[in-house]
XYZ file of C-alpha atoms in Angstrom:
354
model
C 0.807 10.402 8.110
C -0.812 12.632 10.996
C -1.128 12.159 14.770
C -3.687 9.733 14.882
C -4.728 8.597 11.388
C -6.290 5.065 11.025
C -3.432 2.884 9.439
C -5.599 1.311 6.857
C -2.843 -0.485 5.696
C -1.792 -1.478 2.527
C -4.595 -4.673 2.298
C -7.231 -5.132 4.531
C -9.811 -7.779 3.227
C -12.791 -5.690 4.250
C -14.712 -2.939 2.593
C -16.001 0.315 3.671
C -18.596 2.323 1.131
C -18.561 6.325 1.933
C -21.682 6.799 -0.133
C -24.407 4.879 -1.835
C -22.622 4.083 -5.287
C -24.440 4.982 -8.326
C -26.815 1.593 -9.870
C -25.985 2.445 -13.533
C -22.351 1.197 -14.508
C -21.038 2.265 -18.057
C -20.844 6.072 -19.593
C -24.497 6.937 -20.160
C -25.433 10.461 -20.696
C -27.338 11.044 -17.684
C -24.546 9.510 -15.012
C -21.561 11.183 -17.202
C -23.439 14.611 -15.995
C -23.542 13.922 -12.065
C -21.021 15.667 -10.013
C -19.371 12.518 -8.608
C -16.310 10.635 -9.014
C -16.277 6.859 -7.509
C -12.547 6.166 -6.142
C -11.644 2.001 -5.364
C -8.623 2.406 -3.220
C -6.173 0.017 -1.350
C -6.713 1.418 2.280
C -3.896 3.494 4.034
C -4.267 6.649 3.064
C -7.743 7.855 5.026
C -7.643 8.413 8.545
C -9.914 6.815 11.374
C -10.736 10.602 12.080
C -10.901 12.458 8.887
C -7.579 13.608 9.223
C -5.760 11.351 6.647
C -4.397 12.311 2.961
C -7.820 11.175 1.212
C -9.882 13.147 3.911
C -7.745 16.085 3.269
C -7.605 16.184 -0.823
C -11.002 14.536 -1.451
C -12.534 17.876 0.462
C -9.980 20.343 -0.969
C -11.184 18.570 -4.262
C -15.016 18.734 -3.413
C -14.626 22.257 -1.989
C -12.827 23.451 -5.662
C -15.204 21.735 -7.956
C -18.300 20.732 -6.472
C -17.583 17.171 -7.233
C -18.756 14.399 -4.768
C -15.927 12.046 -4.279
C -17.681 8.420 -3.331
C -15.085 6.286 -1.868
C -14.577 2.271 -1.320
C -11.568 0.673 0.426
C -10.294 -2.459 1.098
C -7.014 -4.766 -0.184
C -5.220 -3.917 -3.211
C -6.608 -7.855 -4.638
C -9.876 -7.400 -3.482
C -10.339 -3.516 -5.288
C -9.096 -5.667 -7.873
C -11.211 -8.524 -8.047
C -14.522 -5.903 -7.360
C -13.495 -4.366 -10.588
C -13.250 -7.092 -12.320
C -16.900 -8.657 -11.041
C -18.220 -5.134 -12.681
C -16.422 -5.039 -15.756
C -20.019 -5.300 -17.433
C -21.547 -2.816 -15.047
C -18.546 -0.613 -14.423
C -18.816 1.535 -11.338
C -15.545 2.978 -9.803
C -13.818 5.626 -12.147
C -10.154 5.741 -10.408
C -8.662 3.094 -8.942
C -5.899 3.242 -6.641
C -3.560 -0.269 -5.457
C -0.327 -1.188 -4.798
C 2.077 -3.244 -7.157
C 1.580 -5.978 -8.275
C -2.243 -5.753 -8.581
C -2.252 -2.042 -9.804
C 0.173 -4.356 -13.194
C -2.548 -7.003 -12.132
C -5.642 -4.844 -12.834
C -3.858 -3.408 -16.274
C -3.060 -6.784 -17.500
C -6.967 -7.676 -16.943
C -8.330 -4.130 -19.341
C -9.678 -2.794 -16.436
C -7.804 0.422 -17.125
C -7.603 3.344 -19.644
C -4.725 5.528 -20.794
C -4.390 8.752 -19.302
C -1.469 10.454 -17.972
C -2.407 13.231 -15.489
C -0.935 16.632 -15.278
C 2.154 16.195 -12.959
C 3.029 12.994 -14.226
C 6.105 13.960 -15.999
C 7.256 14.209 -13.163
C 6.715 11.051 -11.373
C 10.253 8.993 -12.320
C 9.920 6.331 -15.259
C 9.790 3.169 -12.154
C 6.341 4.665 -10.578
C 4.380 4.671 -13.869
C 3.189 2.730 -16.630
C 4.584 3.226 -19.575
C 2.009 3.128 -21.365
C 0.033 5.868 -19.451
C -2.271 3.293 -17.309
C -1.453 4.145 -14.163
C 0.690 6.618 -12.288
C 2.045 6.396 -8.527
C 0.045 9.370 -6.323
C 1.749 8.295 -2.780
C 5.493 6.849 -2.290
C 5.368 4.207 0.302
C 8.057 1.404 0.896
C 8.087 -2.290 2.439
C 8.963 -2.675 5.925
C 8.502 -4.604 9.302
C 7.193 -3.728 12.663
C 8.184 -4.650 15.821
C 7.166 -3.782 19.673
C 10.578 -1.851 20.727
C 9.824 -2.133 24.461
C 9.970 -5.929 24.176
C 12.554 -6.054 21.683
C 14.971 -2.310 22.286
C 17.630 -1.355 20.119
C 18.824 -3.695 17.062
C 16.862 -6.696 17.851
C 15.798 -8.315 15.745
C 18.043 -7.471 13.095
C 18.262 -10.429 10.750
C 15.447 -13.014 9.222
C 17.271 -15.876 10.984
C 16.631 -14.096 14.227
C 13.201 -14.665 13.375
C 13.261 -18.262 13.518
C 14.524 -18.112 17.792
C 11.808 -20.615 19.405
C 11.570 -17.266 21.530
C 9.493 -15.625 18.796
C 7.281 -18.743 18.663
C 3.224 -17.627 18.686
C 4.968 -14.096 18.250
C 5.657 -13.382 14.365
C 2.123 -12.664 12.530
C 2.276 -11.358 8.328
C -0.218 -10.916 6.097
C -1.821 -13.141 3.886
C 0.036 -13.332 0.489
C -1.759 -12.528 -2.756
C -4.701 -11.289 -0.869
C -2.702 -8.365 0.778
C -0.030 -6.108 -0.729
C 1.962 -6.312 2.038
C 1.355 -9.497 2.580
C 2.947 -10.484 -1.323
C 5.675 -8.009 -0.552
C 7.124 -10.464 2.088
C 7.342 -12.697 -1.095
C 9.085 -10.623 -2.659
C 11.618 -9.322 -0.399
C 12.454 -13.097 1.529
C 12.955 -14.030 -2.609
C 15.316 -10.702 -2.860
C 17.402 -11.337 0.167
C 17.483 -14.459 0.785
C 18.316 -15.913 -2.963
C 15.505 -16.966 -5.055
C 11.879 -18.742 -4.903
C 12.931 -22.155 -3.559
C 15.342 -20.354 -0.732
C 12.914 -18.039 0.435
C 9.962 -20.701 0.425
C 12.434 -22.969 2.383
C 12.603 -20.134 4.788
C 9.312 -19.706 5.194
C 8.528 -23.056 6.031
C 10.645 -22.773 8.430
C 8.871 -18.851 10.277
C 5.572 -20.955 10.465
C 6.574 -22.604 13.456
C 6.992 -19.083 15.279
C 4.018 -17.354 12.726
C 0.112 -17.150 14.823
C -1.109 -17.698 10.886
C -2.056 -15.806 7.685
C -4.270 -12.352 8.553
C -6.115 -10.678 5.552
C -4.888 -7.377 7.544
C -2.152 -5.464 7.469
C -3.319 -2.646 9.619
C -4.389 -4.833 12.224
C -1.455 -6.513 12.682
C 0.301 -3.095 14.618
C -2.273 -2.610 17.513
C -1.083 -6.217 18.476
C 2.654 -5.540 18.104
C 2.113 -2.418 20.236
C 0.180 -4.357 22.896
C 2.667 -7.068 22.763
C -0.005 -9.853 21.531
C 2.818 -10.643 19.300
C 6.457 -9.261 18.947
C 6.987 -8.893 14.625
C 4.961 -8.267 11.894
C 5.021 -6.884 8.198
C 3.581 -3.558 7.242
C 4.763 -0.604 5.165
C 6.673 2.657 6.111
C 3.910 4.912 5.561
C 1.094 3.110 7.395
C 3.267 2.048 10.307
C 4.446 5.550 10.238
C 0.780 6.884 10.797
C 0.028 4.566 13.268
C 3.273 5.146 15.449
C 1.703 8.589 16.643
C -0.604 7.024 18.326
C 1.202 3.298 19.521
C 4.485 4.672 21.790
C 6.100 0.912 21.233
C 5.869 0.333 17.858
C 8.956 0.413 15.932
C 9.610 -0.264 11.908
C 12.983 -2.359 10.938
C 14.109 -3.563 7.798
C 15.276 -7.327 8.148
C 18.688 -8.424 6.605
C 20.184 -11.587 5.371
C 22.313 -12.851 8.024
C 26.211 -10.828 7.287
C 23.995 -8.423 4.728
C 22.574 -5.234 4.882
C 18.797 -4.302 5.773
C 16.778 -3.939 2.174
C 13.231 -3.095 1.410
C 11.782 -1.682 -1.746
C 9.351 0.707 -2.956
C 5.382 -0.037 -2.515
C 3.433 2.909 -3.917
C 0.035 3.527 -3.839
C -0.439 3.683 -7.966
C -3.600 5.462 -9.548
C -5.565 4.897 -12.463
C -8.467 5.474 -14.191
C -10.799 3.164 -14.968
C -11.748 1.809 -18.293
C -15.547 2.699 -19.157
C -15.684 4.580 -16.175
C -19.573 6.121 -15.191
C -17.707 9.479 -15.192
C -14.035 9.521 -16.908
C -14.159 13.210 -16.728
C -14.367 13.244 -13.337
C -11.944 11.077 -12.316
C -9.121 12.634 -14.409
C -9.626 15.866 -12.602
C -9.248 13.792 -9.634
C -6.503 12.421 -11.121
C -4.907 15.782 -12.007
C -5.682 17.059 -8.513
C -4.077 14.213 -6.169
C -0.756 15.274 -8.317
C -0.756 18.631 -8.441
C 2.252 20.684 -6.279
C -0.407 21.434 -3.504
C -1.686 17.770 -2.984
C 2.034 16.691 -3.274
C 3.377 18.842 -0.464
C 0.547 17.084 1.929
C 1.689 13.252 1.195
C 4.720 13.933 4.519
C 2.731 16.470 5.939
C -0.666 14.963 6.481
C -0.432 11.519 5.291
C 2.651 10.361 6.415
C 4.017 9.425 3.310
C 6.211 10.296 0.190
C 5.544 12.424 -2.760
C 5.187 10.558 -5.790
C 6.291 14.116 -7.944
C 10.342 14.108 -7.608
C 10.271 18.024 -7.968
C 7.851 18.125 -4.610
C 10.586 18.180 -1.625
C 8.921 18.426 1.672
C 11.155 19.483 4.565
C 8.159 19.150 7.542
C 9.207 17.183 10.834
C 7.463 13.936 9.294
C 9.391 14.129 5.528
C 12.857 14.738 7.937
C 11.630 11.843 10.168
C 10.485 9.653 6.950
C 14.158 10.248 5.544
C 16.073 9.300 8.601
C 14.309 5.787 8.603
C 15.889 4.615 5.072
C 19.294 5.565 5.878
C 21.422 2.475 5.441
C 18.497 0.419 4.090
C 19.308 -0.716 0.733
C 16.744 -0.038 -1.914
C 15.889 -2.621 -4.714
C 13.716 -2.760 -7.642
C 11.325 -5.653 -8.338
C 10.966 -7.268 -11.230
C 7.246 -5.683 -11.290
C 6.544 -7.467 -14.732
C 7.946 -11.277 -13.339
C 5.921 -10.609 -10.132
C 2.137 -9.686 -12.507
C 3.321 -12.917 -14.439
C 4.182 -15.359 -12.326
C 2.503 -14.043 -9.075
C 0.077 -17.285 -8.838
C 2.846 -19.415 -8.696
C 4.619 -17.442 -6.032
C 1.513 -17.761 -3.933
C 0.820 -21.234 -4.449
C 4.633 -22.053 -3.652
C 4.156 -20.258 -0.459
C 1.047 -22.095 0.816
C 2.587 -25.111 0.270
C 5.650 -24.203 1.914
C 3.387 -22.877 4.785
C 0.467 -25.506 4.419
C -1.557 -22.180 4.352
């Protein structure tokens, strides 16, 4: 992202409402005319001072088609759950989390099939394949740490972690409640070799972990002002907020011997079933992908196009590029994670007596 966007990271638990939403949920004739289109989104991508991705294409969008673009935020589960405490009164018409809940609001009917223009060329990995949902930003999994505290290569590892010096130091995310939060399921079950390992692990990090925190993007103003030392986050939030906090730095932990990993974490798009105005929200749809949009993701958002034929060569996509080399990129097993995801959680809290 841009100088100095508000990280709304990848999960807060709270909400913020741009705009009175509309009372009547469904398709009726009279809301399907208003010029509005009612946008649930994970948070990360608007900045504290209108000078994020959202701020940037909701008014280029507003500006081209006179289309109000009302806008909620909060954490990837909780867009997820407010859809799905509507479902008889629908009111958002796109929304926007990260995996697993984007598979997570599919699997519940809470979207409809449409693949925007631009789509083809978003690669097979950061789609549905069955037209649901399509990624708009690239983001990936990573850490944060306060480099002034902790310079150079240190920490490197997850065992470094566990050092009685990091005790009250190491804060993440709440699983299942924030996307980032899950993803440090998912990579300590990646590197560190399967459920029962990485819970064993975990168990371990609570000794050193302050406790759960329904926010990501809080989590980096206390690694910059050294309130605590390591905490999770994602490449393209931590990225935004760096501008504007000189001593954070991101890392990719390793097994101990192995090489640093983290995967991708996109923000994914889709629009909603019954939505109040479907028309609307596939032009939205169509306009977050277009070239123009897609050249902005680096630029102003800090981010990664989601289109492979968008290459951005601006000081932030160079910068962006230079922080995955020698990180080792996996793939989830996306459809595992939707399936079994409750059990994941519930391992962890008892690992963690969360």
């Amino acid at each position: 992202m841009q100088r100095t966007l508000k990280p709304l990271a990848a999960l807060t638990g709270s909400l913020v409402l741009a705009g009175s939403l509309s009372a009547c949920g469904g398709s009726s004739a009279a809301s399907a005319d208003e010029k509005i289109v009612t946008v649930y989104s994970a948070d990360g991508l608007k900045g504290e001072k209108g000078d994020g991705w959202y701020d940037k294409v909701f008014k280029d969008f507003e500006k081209k088609t006179g289309i109000k673009v009302k806008y909620v935020e909060g954490g990837s589960g909780e867009m997820v759950q407010r859809a799905v405490r509507e479902k008889s009164n629908t009111q958002a018409d796109v929304l926007v989390t990260l995996p697993p809940f984007i598979q997570q609001a599919d699997s519940k009917g809470l979207l409809q099939k449409y693949e925007p223009a631009g789509s083809d060329q978003v690669k097979g990995g950061d789609k549905s394949g069955e037209g649901k949902w399509t990624s708009v930003v690239n983001n990936y999994f990573g850490f944060i740490k306060n480099k002034k505290e902790l310079p150079g290569d240190t920490p490197k590892t997850w065992e470094e972690l566990l050092d009685a010096k990091y005790k009250g130091k190491i804060q993440y995310s709440t699983p299942g409640v924030a996307g980032d939060g899950t993803a440090v399921v998912i990579k300590a079950m990646h590197d560190l070799g399967g459920k029962d390992a990485a819970m064993a692990y975990l168990k371990k990090l609570q000794a050193n972990n302050v406790g759960p925190s329904s926010s990501t993007s809080k989590l980096a103003p206390k690694v910059d002002k050294g309130e605590i030392l390591v905490a999770n986050g994602d490449v393209q939030m931590n990225f935004a907020q760096s501008k504007s906090a000189p001593n954070l730095g991101i890392w990719f932990p390793a097994k101990a011997g192995g090489k640093p990993t983290t995967f991708a974490l996109p923000y994914a798009a889709g629009l909603v079933n019954k939505a109040p105005h479907t028309e609307n929200g596939k032009k939205l749809l169509d306009f977050m992908l277009a070239e123009e949009a897609q050249k902005e993701v680096s630029s102003v958002g800090g981010g990664f196009p989601a289109r492979g034929d968008v290459k951005p060569t601006d000081a932030n996509a160079i910068e962006l590029t230079k922080l995955l080399d020698g990180v080792d990129v996996f793939q989830p097993d996306w459809a595992d994670i939707d399936k079994n995801l409750k059990g994941y959680v519930d391992a962890w809290k008892t690992a963690t007596g969360s």
